[in-house]
Coordinates of C-alpha atoms in Angstrom, one line a residue:
X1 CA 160.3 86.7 108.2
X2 CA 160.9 83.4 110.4
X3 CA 160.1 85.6 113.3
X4 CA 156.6 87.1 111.7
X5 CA 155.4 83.8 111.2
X6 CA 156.2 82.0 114.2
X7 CA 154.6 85.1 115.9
X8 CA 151.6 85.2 113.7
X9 CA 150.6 81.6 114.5
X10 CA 150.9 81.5 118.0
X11 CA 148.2 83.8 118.4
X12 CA 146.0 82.1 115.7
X13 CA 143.7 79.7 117.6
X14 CA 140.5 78.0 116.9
X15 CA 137.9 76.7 118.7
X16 CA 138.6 72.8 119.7
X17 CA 136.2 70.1 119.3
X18 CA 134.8 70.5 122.8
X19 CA 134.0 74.0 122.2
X20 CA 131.9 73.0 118.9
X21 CA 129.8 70.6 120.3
X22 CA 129.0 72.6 123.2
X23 CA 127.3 75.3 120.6
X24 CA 125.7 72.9 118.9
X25 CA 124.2 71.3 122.2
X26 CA 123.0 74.8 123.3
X27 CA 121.5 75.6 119.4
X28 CA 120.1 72.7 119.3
X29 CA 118.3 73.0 122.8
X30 CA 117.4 76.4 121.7
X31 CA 115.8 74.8 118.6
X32 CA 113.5 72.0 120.7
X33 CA 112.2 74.5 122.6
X34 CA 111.4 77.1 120.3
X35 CA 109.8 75.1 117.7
X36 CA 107.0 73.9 119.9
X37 CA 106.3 77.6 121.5
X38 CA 106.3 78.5 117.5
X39 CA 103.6 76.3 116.6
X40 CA 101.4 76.9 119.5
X41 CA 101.6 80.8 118.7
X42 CA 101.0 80.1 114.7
X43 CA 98.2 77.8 116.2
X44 CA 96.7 80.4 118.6
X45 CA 97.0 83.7 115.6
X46 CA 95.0 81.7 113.7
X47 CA 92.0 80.9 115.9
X48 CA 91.8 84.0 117.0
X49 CA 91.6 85.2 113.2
X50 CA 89.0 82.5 112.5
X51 CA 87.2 84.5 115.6
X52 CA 87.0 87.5 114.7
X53 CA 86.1 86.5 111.0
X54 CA 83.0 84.6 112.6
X55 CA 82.2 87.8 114.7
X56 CA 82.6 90.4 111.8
X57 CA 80.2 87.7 109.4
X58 CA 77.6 87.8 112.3
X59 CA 77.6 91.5 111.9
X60 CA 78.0 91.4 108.6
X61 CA 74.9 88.7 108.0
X62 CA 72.7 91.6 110.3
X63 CA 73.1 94.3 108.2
X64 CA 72.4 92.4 104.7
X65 CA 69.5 91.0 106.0
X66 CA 68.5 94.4 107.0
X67 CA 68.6 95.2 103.7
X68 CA 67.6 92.1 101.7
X69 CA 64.1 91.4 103.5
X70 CA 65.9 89.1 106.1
X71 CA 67.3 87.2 104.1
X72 CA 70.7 86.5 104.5
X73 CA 74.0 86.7 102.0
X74 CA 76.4 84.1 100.6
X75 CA 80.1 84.9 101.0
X76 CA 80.1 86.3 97.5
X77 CA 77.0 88.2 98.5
X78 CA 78.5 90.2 102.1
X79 CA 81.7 90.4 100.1
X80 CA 80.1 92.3 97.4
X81 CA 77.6 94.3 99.1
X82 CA 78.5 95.1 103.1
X83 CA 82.3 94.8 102.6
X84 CA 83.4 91.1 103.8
X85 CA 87.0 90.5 102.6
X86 CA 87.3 89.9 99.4
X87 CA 89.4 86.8 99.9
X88 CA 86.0 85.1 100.9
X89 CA 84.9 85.4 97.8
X90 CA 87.1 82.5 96.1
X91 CA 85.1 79.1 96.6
X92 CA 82.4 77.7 98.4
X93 CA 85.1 76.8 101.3
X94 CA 87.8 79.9 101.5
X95 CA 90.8 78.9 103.4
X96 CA 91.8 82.0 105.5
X97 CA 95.1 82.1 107.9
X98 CA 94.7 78.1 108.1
X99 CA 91.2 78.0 108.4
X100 CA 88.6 76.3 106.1
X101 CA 85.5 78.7 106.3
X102 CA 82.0 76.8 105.0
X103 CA 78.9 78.2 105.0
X104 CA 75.1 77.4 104.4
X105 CA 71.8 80.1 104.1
X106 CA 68.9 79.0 103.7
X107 CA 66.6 81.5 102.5
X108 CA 63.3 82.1 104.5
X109 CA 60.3 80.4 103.1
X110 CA 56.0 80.8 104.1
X111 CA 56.6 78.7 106.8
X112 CA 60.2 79.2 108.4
X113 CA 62.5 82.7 108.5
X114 CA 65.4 82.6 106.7
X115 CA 69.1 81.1 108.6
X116 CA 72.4 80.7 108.0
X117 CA 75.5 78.7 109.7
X118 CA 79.4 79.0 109.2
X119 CA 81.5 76.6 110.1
X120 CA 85.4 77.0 110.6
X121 CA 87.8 74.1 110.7
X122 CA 91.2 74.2 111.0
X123 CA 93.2 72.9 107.5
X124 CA 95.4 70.9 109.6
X125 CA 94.2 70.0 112.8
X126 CA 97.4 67.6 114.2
X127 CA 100.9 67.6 114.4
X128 CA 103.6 70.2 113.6
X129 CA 102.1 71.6 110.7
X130 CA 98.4 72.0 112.3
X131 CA 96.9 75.2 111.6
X132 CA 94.9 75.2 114.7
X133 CA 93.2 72.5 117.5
X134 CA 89.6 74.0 117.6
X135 CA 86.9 74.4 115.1
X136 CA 84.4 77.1 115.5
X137 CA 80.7 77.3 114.7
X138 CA 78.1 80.4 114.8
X139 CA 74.4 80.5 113.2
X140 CA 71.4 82.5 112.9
X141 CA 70.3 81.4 116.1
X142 CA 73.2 80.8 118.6
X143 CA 73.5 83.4 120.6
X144 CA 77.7 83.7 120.2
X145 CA 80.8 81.4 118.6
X146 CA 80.5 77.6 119.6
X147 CA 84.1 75.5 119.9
X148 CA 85.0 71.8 119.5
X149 CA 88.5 70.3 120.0
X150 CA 89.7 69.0 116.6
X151 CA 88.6 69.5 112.8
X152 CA 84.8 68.8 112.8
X153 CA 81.9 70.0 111.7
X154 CA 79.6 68.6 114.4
X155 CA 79.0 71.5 116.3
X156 CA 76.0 73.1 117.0
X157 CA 74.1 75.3 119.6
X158 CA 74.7 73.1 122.5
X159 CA 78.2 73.1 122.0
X160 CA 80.0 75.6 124.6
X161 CA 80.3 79.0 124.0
X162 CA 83.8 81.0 123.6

């Protein structure tokens, strides 16, 4: 029995302090670097998202004023009759994959046509939990999807183009 156990422990070893800390040094290096190549691929998903949204509203926007005597829809009003999302419908401002979407029509009068502009902003524009750098802008008239740097709304035609 003496012999079992004096057998049995020389071959039980653990890992020594050394050994630890070494792990922990390469998990933790593993961790700085990852987290940052994270939120820059979170970050870049969701402007693309926010770009194809704007792109399928501009379509979107063409046929229902096709159909409504140029005028142009609401998010309530695409969602409900040319098949935007449905999760466009809740609010004035939906907040889709970390973007704020925000959007005004006016509807045409005697002397002007009818227009519309959507905005896109990111819901957290800084730091490690920011939802994406750029906001986005298309209207009636611009010919594609505007960009600024940041969460603004101060974008317009002469903004560049994407």
């Amino acid at each position: 029995m003496k012999n079992f156990r004096r057998n049995r422990s020389k071959y039980q070893r653990g890992f020594s302090l050394v050994e630890l800390m070494i792990v922990i040094a390469i998990i933790a290096l593993l961790i700085g670097v990852g987290i940052p190549a994270w939120t820059y691929m979170v970050q870049s998903g969701n402007e693309t998202s926010a770009i194809q949204n704007l792109n399928t509203m501009r379509t979107l926007q063409a046929q229902y004023a096709s159909k409504n005597q140029q005028n142009f829809g609401t998010f309530k009003d695409l969602a409900d009759k040319v098949g935007l999302d449905s999760k466009f419908k809740e609010g004035d401002e939906p907040v889709i994959n970390g973007y704020k979407f925000k959007m005004v029509v006016v509807p045409k009068s005697s002397n002007a046509p009818a227009s519309y502009k959507i905005y896109a902003q990111p819901q957290v524009a800084e730091g490690i939990q920011a939802t994406g750098g750029r906001s986005f802008f298309t209207s009636s008239s611009a010919s594609g999807i505007k960009f600024k740097e940041g969460a603004t709304d101060q974008i317009d035609e002469s903004s560049p183009s994407i």
